[in-house]
XYZ file of C-alpha atoms in Angstrom:
587
model
C 43.124 3.076 3.031
C 46.542 1.450 3.337
C 45.884 0.390 6.938
C 42.586 -1.222 5.969
C 44.185 -3.063 3.047
C 46.926 -4.397 5.306
C 44.412 -5.572 7.902
C 42.351 -7.258 5.208
C 45.241 -8.977 3.414
C 46.939 -10.111 6.637
C 43.821 -11.887 7.899
C 41.747 -12.963 4.916
C 43.460 -16.228 3.923
C 43.344 -17.618 7.461
C 39.723 -16.537 7.949
C 38.685 -18.131 4.655
C 40.224 -21.455 5.664
C 39.122 -21.551 9.312
C 36.182 -19.249 10.075
C 32.520 -19.082 9.029
C 31.804 -16.081 6.837
C 28.587 -14.980 8.513
C 29.176 -11.989 10.765
C 32.950 -12.075 10.298
C 34.781 -8.810 11.144
C 36.412 -8.787 7.694
C 33.017 -7.993 6.229
C 33.107 -4.743 8.158
C 36.679 -4.090 6.980
C 35.475 -4.420 3.375
C 32.591 -2.067 4.128
C 35.008 0.512 5.545
C 37.238 0.187 2.473
C 34.224 0.874 0.253
C 33.425 3.964 2.327
C 37.051 5.142 2.084
C 36.984 4.807 -1.694
C 33.652 6.634 -1.909
C 35.158 9.551 0.017
C 38.090 10.034 -2.406
C 37.488 13.296 -4.271
C 37.589 11.869 -7.812
C 35.057 9.219 -6.769
C 32.794 11.506 -4.760
C 32.472 13.874 -7.737
C 31.959 11.109 -10.330
C 28.239 11.285 -11.119
C 26.652 7.853 -11.479
C 29.526 5.834 -9.991
C 28.683 2.725 -7.975
C 31.197 1.444 -5.421
C 30.786 -2.021 -3.960
C 32.924 -4.820 -2.572
C 32.511 -8.495 -1.770
C 34.113 -11.216 0.298
C 31.492 -13.715 -0.879
C 27.856 -14.539 -0.252
C 27.341 -17.541 1.997
C 30.860 -18.772 1.238
C 34.218 -17.024 1.188
C 35.288 -15.703 -2.208
C 38.536 -17.086 -3.599
C 39.200 -13.687 -5.157
C 37.609 -10.891 -3.084
C 37.149 -7.600 -4.885
C 36.230 -3.931 -4.619
C 34.718 -2.454 -7.784
C 33.771 0.944 -9.211
C 31.100 0.870 -11.925
C 29.767 3.654 -14.136
C 26.006 3.090 -13.960
C 25.548 4.367 -17.523
C 27.265 1.296 -18.950
C 26.936 -1.347 -16.227
C 25.451 -1.688 -12.771
C 26.665 -5.191 -12.001
C 30.092 -6.794 -11.789
C 28.731 -9.720 -13.803
C 29.018 -7.822 -17.085
C 30.504 -4.765 -18.746
C 33.705 -2.816 -18.153
C 34.627 -1.374 -14.777
C 37.507 -0.563 -12.423
C 38.159 -3.229 -9.806
C 40.681 -4.049 -7.095
C 41.402 -7.799 -7.230
C 43.074 -9.590 -4.315
C 45.147 -12.641 -5.250
C 43.939 -15.867 -3.677
C 47.059 -16.156 -1.499
C 46.746 -12.484 -0.464
C 50.300 -11.732 -1.535
C 49.306 -9.208 -4.209
C 46.645 -6.607 -4.930
C 45.810 -5.485 -8.457
C 44.110 -2.238 -9.433
C 42.633 -3.131 -12.813
C 40.487 -1.947 -15.659
C 38.549 -5.138 -16.175
C 35.453 -6.868 -17.489
C 32.546 -8.729 -15.920
C 32.897 -12.434 -16.622
C 29.821 -14.165 -15.181
C 27.208 -13.366 -17.825
C 29.466 -13.901 -20.805
C 30.679 -17.287 -19.537
C 27.087 -18.381 -18.967
C 26.074 -17.302 -22.470
C 29.103 -18.468 -24.475
C 30.729 -21.168 -22.384
C 34.260 -20.986 -20.999
C 36.288 -21.331 -24.215
C 34.349 -18.757 -26.240
C 34.094 -16.458 -23.227
C 37.881 -16.427 -22.790
C 38.343 -15.573 -26.462
C 35.740 -12.802 -26.317
C 37.223 -11.324 -23.127
C 40.729 -11.303 -24.637
C 39.514 -9.627 -27.835
C 37.645 -6.940 -25.912
C 40.632 -6.358 -23.611
C 42.951 -5.874 -26.588
C 40.491 -3.515 -28.272
C 40.137 -1.252 -25.227
C 43.805 -1.621 -24.307
C 44.782 -0.139 -27.675
C 43.144 3.186 -26.799
C 45.744 5.987 -26.551
C 44.586 7.061 -23.086
C 44.956 3.488 -21.789
C 48.408 3.186 -23.351
C 49.425 6.467 -21.708
C 48.517 5.404 -18.151
C 51.556 6.174 -15.995
C 52.750 3.226 -13.916
C 50.175 0.787 -15.358
C 50.760 -2.182 -17.607
C 48.463 -2.953 -20.514
C 47.653 -6.639 -20.865
C 46.429 -9.581 -18.839
C 49.574 -11.043 -17.302
C 48.381 -10.644 -13.724
C 48.915 -13.494 -11.272
C 45.939 -14.106 -9.000
C 47.504 -17.351 -7.714
C 44.253 -19.173 -8.393
C 42.810 -22.058 -10.346
C 39.207 -20.984 -9.746
C 37.010 -20.672 -12.820
C 36.066 -17.024 -12.262
C 39.583 -16.072 -11.205
C 41.051 -17.361 -14.463
C 38.407 -15.501 -16.440
C 39.245 -12.296 -14.557
C 42.814 -12.704 -15.785
C 41.599 -12.977 -19.396
C 39.359 -9.918 -18.988
C 42.070 -7.627 -17.619
C 42.669 -4.585 -19.831
C 45.261 -2.689 -17.767
C 46.559 -3.045 -14.234
C 48.920 -1.899 -11.517
C 50.356 -4.422 -9.075
C 50.901 -3.853 -5.341
C 52.677 -6.285 -3.020
C 51.148 -6.992 0.381
C 54.441 -6.347 2.168
C 55.072 -3.073 0.347
C 51.766 -1.274 -0.067
C 52.130 2.410 -1.032
C 50.780 5.207 1.138
C 47.288 6.634 0.768
C 48.386 9.473 -1.513
C 49.802 7.055 -4.083
C 46.794 4.752 -3.839
C 44.434 7.677 -4.438
C 46.521 9.060 -7.305
C 46.612 5.677 -9.055
C 42.869 5.164 -8.654
C 42.033 8.642 -9.932
C 44.308 8.182 -12.969
C 42.595 4.933 -13.920
C 39.160 6.336 -13.137
C 39.768 9.268 -15.487
C 40.497 6.887 -18.365
C 37.499 4.761 -17.419
C 35.237 7.822 -17.461
C 36.432 8.728 -20.968
C 35.566 5.217 -22.118
C 32.177 5.301 -20.369
C 31.329 8.724 -21.846
C 31.902 7.413 -25.372
C 30.223 4.065 -24.769
C 27.134 5.618 -23.195
C 26.650 7.887 -26.224
C 27.019 4.947 -28.620
C 24.587 2.878 -26.552
C 21.990 5.634 -26.591
C 22.270 5.989 -30.362
C 22.213 2.258 -31.101
C 19.575 1.237 -28.572
C 16.092 1.373 -30.108
C 13.654 3.427 -28.040
C 11.133 1.458 -26.017
C 7.713 1.315 -27.649
C 5.641 1.494 -24.497
C 2.330 0.983 -26.247
C 3.552 -2.242 -27.863
C 5.038 -3.379 -24.548
C 1.775 -2.935 -22.645
C -0.211 -4.436 -25.514
C 1.999 -7.541 -25.340
C 1.287 -7.770 -21.603
C -2.432 -7.438 -22.365
C -2.278 -10.228 -24.952
C -0.338 -12.471 -22.575
C -2.946 -12.036 -19.834
C -5.733 -12.568 -22.359
C -4.071 -15.764 -23.561
C -4.146 -17.007 -19.989
C -7.937 -16.761 -20.038
C -8.373 -13.490 -18.137
C -9.999 -10.671 -20.062
C -9.607 -7.089 -18.903
C -10.129 -4.025 -21.068
C -6.865 -2.818 -22.560
C -7.327 0.686 -21.159
C -7.288 -0.870 -17.677
C -3.837 -2.317 -18.450
C -2.665 1.054 -19.776
C -3.940 2.649 -16.575
C -2.313 0.027 -14.345
C 1.014 0.464 -16.145
C 0.886 4.270 -15.874
C -0.047 4.036 -12.203
C 2.986 1.832 -11.473
C 5.207 4.134 -13.522
C 3.959 7.161 -11.592
C 4.502 5.573 -8.192
C 5.409 1.991 -7.207
C 2.386 1.576 -4.915
C -1.033 0.801 -6.392
C -4.262 -0.451 -4.804
C -6.721 -2.676 -6.686
C -10.104 -2.487 -4.967
C -13.508 -4.035 -5.533
C -15.778 -6.943 -4.759
C -14.333 -10.390 -4.182
C -13.607 -12.599 -7.176
C -13.143 -9.938 -9.866
C -9.545 -10.868 -10.705
C -7.586 -8.286 -8.739
C -4.930 -10.652 -7.402
C -4.768 -12.510 -10.712
C -4.102 -9.296 -12.611
C -1.133 -8.539 -10.359
C 0.269 -12.052 -10.715
C -0.183 -12.239 -14.500
C 1.132 -8.720 -15.104
C 4.283 -9.655 -13.188
C 4.516 -12.992 -15.005
C 4.159 -11.249 -18.374
C 7.326 -9.224 -17.691
C 9.279 -12.224 -16.399
C 8.659 -11.941 -12.637
C 7.411 -15.162 -11.052
C 7.422 -16.805 -7.657
C 9.789 -19.441 -9.076
C 12.531 -16.899 -9.841
C 11.865 -14.969 -6.622
C 10.675 -11.809 -8.356
C 6.998 -12.132 -7.417
C 5.865 -12.519 -3.828
C 2.267 -12.975 -2.689
C 1.888 -11.910 0.949
C -1.516 -12.618 2.530
C -2.280 -9.919 5.095
C -3.465 -11.191 8.479
C -6.095 -9.445 10.619
C -3.822 -9.433 13.692
C -1.089 -7.299 12.108
C -0.739 -4.149 14.199
C 2.805 -3.077 13.298
C 5.408 -3.571 10.566
C 7.253 -6.480 12.214
C 5.622 -9.189 10.085
C 6.683 -7.406 6.907
C 10.008 -5.839 7.844
C 11.220 -7.923 10.794
C 11.779 -7.892 14.534
C 14.329 -8.765 17.224
C 13.782 -12.075 19.002
C 14.287 -12.613 22.733
C 18.032 -13.074 22.218
C 18.252 -9.792 20.309
C 18.813 -11.522 16.961
C 17.079 -9.788 14.062
C 14.492 -11.914 12.251
C 13.889 -10.342 8.814
C 10.331 -10.123 7.526
C 9.271 -11.425 4.140
C 9.270 -7.940 2.576
C 12.819 -7.318 3.786
C 13.965 -10.492 2.032
C 12.321 -9.354 -1.206
C 14.018 -5.965 -0.861
C 17.395 -7.681 -0.509
C 16.781 -9.717 -3.664
C 15.642 -6.654 -5.606
C 18.685 -4.621 -4.558
C 20.997 -7.372 -5.798
C 19.192 -7.539 -9.174
C 18.441 -3.898 -9.910
C 17.904 -4.383 -13.672
C 14.811 -6.561 -13.212
C 11.420 -5.556 -11.767
C 10.190 -7.202 -8.547
C 6.546 -7.333 -7.475
C 4.893 -7.803 -4.096
C 1.156 -8.424 -3.845
C -0.306 -7.591 -0.437
C -3.407 -9.743 -0.697
C -6.502 -8.424 1.099
C -4.353 -5.677 2.528
C -7.179 -4.057 4.517
C -7.963 -7.133 6.635
C -5.746 -5.260 9.109
C -5.506 -1.487 9.448
C -3.071 -0.426 6.743
C -1.872 2.537 8.821
C -0.744 0.164 11.569
C 1.473 -2.198 9.595
C 2.349 -0.214 6.452
C 2.644 3.382 7.618
C 6.442 3.310 7.957
C 6.835 1.944 4.433
C 4.500 4.569 2.957
C 6.422 7.342 4.693
C 9.690 5.984 3.303
C 8.293 6.056 -0.243
C 7.877 9.801 0.137
C 11.635 10.182 0.662
C 12.462 9.008 -2.878
C 15.136 11.155 -4.490
C 17.748 10.911 -7.226
C 21.154 9.734 -6.051
C 23.838 9.185 -8.699
C 21.333 8.201 -11.366
C 19.267 5.964 -9.080
C 15.981 6.539 -7.254
C 16.616 5.956 -3.562
C 14.699 6.320 -0.332
C 15.956 6.867 3.171
C 17.197 3.721 4.869
C 14.548 1.355 6.193
C 16.298 0.624 9.490
C 18.406 2.609 11.937
C 21.748 1.367 13.218
C 20.206 1.284 16.705
C 17.551 -1.211 15.570
C 20.156 -3.974 15.822
C 21.988 -5.580 18.720
C 24.467 -7.715 16.788
C 27.044 -6.364 14.373
C 26.314 -9.038 11.749
C 22.661 -7.957 11.670
C 23.697 -4.324 11.395
C 25.982 -5.120 8.466
C 23.336 -7.124 6.616
C 20.269 -4.943 7.114
C 21.156 -1.404 8.247
C 21.974 -0.194 4.734
C 18.738 -1.358 3.092
C 16.462 1.102 1.308
C 13.432 0.670 -0.947
C 14.891 -0.092 -4.393
C 13.647 1.576 -7.554
C 12.737 -1.800 -9.109
C 10.283 -2.881 -6.381
C 6.540 -2.488 -6.985
C 3.936 -2.971 -4.256
C 0.352 -3.712 -5.291
C -2.396 -4.258 -2.750
C -5.633 -6.107 -3.435
C -8.604 -4.906 -1.428
C -12.095 -6.294 -0.865
C -14.282 -3.455 0.336
C -17.011 -4.895 2.559
C -18.146 -4.887 6.164
C -15.377 -7.318 7.214
C -12.505 -4.984 6.268
C -11.053 -1.666 7.405
C -11.503 1.583 5.455
C -8.505 3.530 4.180
C -7.299 6.766 5.706
C -6.510 9.827 3.590
C -2.810 9.150 4.176
C -3.079 5.867 2.290
C -5.391 7.172 -0.447
C -3.135 10.187 -1.060
C -0.149 7.931 -1.628
C -1.633 5.443 -4.095
C -3.567 5.132 -7.304
C -6.713 3.235 -6.307
C -8.041 1.218 -9.247
C -11.580 -0.062 -8.775
C -12.702 -3.485 -10.019
C -16.470 -3.375 -10.114
C -17.746 -4.389 -13.537
C -18.124 -8.129 -14.106
C -18.840 -9.765 -17.486
C -19.702 -13.377 -16.706
C -19.998 -14.246 -20.413
C -16.276 -13.659 -20.961
C -15.515 -17.339 -20.457
C -15.562 -17.851 -24.233
C -12.402 -15.790 -24.576
C -10.407 -18.530 -22.868
C -11.168 -21.019 -25.632
C -10.365 -18.463 -28.299
C -6.966 -17.340 -27.007
C -5.255 -19.956 -24.896
C -3.967 -21.975 -27.844
C -1.719 -19.049 -28.810
C 0.231 -19.259 -25.555
C 3.053 -21.358 -26.953
C 3.556 -19.005 -29.877
C 3.145 -15.246 -29.716
C 2.247 -14.647 -26.107
C 5.218 -15.766 -24.073
C 6.551 -13.719 -21.143
C 8.877 -10.965 -22.327
C 11.976 -9.681 -20.596
C 11.208 -6.145 -19.483
C 13.928 -4.077 -17.847
C 13.117 -2.348 -14.584
C 13.836 0.947 -16.380
C 10.615 0.509 -18.386
C 8.542 0.696 -15.192
C 10.821 2.981 -13.183
C 9.615 6.510 -12.452
C 11.412 9.143 -14.520
C 10.195 12.000 -12.350
C 10.487 12.354 -8.598
C 9.578 16.006 -8.059
C 7.738 18.372 -10.370
C 10.917 20.260 -11.268
C 12.221 17.066 -12.938
C 9.772 17.540 -15.810
C 9.999 21.323 -16.148
C 10.211 23.319 -18.347
C 9.879 20.678 -21.092
C 6.461 19.445 -19.936
C 5.146 22.726 -18.549
C 2.157 22.808 -20.926
C 0.858 19.484 -19.588
C 1.457 20.530 -15.984
C -0.352 23.836 -16.571
C -3.368 21.990 -17.958
C -3.456 19.608 -14.978
C -3.120 22.474 -12.494
C -5.912 24.399 -14.219
C -8.330 21.460 -13.838
C -7.240 20.659 -10.279
C -7.786 24.284 -9.284
C -11.420 23.910 -10.363
C -11.626 20.597 -8.487
C -10.246 22.248 -5.344
C -12.787 25.064 -5.597
C -15.486 22.384 -5.427
C -13.841 20.360 -2.637
C -12.694 23.270 -0.451
C -16.031 23.782 1.411
C -15.905 20.125 2.521
C -12.226 20.498 3.479
C -11.310 17.750 0.982
C -9.123 19.743 -1.398
C -5.951 18.107 -2.691
C -2.358 19.155 -2.078
C 0.967 19.186 -3.854
C 1.526 15.425 -3.765
C -1.673 14.718 -5.698
C -0.908 17.549 -8.131
C 2.552 16.163 -8.842
C 1.485 12.544 -9.251
C -1.415 13.364 -11.580
C 0.985 15.523 -13.612
C 3.490 12.668 -13.881
C 0.732 10.255 -14.944
C -0.478 12.617 -17.667
C 3.070 13.284 -18.898
C 3.854 9.572 -19.186
C 0.574 8.968 -20.983
C 1.341 11.618 -23.587
C 4.972 10.542 -24.009
C 4.006 6.895 -24.542
C 0.867 7.507 -26.624
C -1.324 5.160 -24.590
C -4.680 6.995 -24.249
C -6.148 10.341 -25.248
C -5.711 12.919 -22.515
C -9.367 13.091 -21.443
C -9.523 9.330 -20.998
C -6.295 9.432 -18.970
C -7.473 12.279 -16.743
C -10.779 10.466 -16.232
C -8.827 7.587 -14.646
C -6.970 10.006 -12.395
C -10.111 11.786 -11.261
C -11.616 8.394 -10.485
C -8.527 7.146 -8.632
C -7.027 10.163 -6.896
C -10.020 12.413 -6.159
C -13.238 10.432 -5.718
C -11.937 7.922 -3.109
C -11.480 10.890 -0.731
C -15.208 11.624 -0.659
C -17.198 9.784 1.977
C -19.538 10.697 4.799
C -23.005 11.966 5.629
C -22.314 15.690 5.471
C -24.401 17.814 3.146
C -21.141 19.343 1.948
C -20.117 15.937 0.556
C -23.351 15.818 -1.439
C -22.791 19.322 -2.799
C -19.188 18.483 -3.703
C -20.368 15.442 -5.669
C -22.868 17.570 -7.580
C -20.122 20.086 -8.391
C -17.770 17.358 -9.604
C -20.492 15.795 -11.761
C -21.116 19.142 -13.420
C -17.372 19.518 -14.029
C -17.212 16.028 -15.584
C -20.192 16.516 -17.895
C -20.354 20.292 -18.373
C -24.080 19.922 -17.639
C -25.568 21.718 -14.593
C -27.861 19.741 -12.296
C -30.985 21.709 -11.426
C -32.158 19.568 -8.509
C -30.486 19.871 -5.115
C -32.400 16.915 -3.646
C -32.878 14.280 -6.349
C -29.577 14.845 -8.120
C -28.856 11.126 -8.575
C -31.773 10.505 -10.940
C -31.021 13.683 -12.852
C -27.380 12.627 -13.166
C -28.429 9.235 -14.549
C -30.618 10.974 -17.131
C -27.701 13.149 -18.200
C -25.498 10.075 -18.700
C -28.205 8.384 -20.769
C -29.026 11.363 -22.978
C -25.876 13.437 -23.395
C -23.906 12.206 -26.390
C -20.445 13.294 -25.260
C -19.308 13.323 -21.633
C -15.743 14.511 -21.060
C -14.980 12.190 -18.131
C -17.608 9.415 -18.271
C -16.083 6.925 -15.806
C -15.914 9.492 -13.054
C -19.367 10.822 -13.900
C -20.909 7.340 -13.603
C -19.198 6.797 -10.259
C -20.398 10.158 -8.963
C -23.969 9.341 -10.009
C -23.716 6.100 -8.031
C -22.343 7.952 -4.979
C -25.151 10.511 -5.185
C -27.673 7.669 -5.227
C -26.127 6.099 -2.125
C -26.301 9.394 -0.292
C -29.963 9.858 -1.140
C -30.867 6.288 -0.147
C -28.715 5.837 2.972
C -27.857 9.342 4.122
C -24.212 8.334 3.721
C -21.993 7.812 0.728
C -18.590 6.373 -0.087
C -16.483 5.593 -3.119
C -16.458 1.939 -2.158
C -19.214 -0.342 -3.392
């Protein structure tokens, strides 16, 4: 660590004054320092710690830094309390500090009030006995960053405690590690207490009210969807950040995606909503993720740029709409991304995937530094709109298994009156609301995450899916563990948030996760549809030839059908089979 610090401090001031920042070797030195800090035992065993450093974005930073943040109380250096190494502008001194984020507070309060607030907070935390007892540290804000920069001066005001090192007399690695671990121990005590207070004082999210507000916002914009559809869309995103909206052209699929994102504060203007029209000539992922040009320089795709923005703003949700995503074969251009989604796992309190790129994908070091570490962030949601007709490509089971497929089929042309009735409220009650990415983020990644607390719900789902598999097995269409887990998560979220009764929720899942798998001309498909209809209605069909008409009669005459949406769809699919000798979920 000492050798890296010396290299950095000996070269930074000259580089800042004479060299362009892009691709500069000092960026790699900072990256190696971050890795060194992450490997220190007290850091490696600190659950939920985030380690990051910066020499500036686009321009050299006056005060470069390397920070350690407890993700329970802050995940950005712009706010909150964290441990940070601050380099003085002239590179003569390095400070290990317990400090505060200054960007957000200065934007909210202005410089004068921000300085006062930072000082007050620093004195309050600095009075803690464990801070006062720090060996070799000084409590207070009399550090000298040799700067007149706005942020640098605010960092001085926000300093709670610090230890000073001189560039010409840096201690050895053992001392550096001991000092960091001492300060980190105090910081963890503070974070433990603060996180508990935050949990007690923070009101729980009312998910039903949140989704209802989104519904009212969309309605006020003149687009009327049933509220259960919004509940279903929300639960589908919560279960997995990849959803397909399918149906005939002009039914509002793309508009729903755009307005849902807008209702939670994500727009194209702030860079948090991106509409990507899919082109028929896409046959690999290069248009989305990027490619190397003839000189070997990496040209990032539009999705890669969105991923970079989302990773730098992890508290806010980001949305990508792949418009008409089946104009090209989805397996050709999106297969890599879908496979990466399956690698999601918990890492220090964050949902992460494997990295998108390999080190060997890049020729130039600056490209490797900028892109090699990217992964799919937990606050990114991909929604595809799909027009199912003869001009588009069908989906493979790989795609259908990995998404909730929401069908847009019903059209009420007389809904235009709703626009006149609701739009005048837009300036009052139905403004976009700020929704944290945690509201949409998946809470469960594998089934063990929700056991044993939610075992009763999982048992009920498994019991039904076992019956479904008994029906699908002869046609070799039975579902596996992925579908079991995702339906379980959906049902758990629905019960926790009180959005729909459980039969209505499972009806959506049967419609979205099971029925899209059934297509073909085999007699076994027809028999499977009959079996599923009987499961949905608890009414046996006597006819083995004209089952469609009998199914329609059941739907007209039976007062209570357990899963009516799925039953209606199955009746339609039976009718297609009888008329055409072939059936499919898609209209």
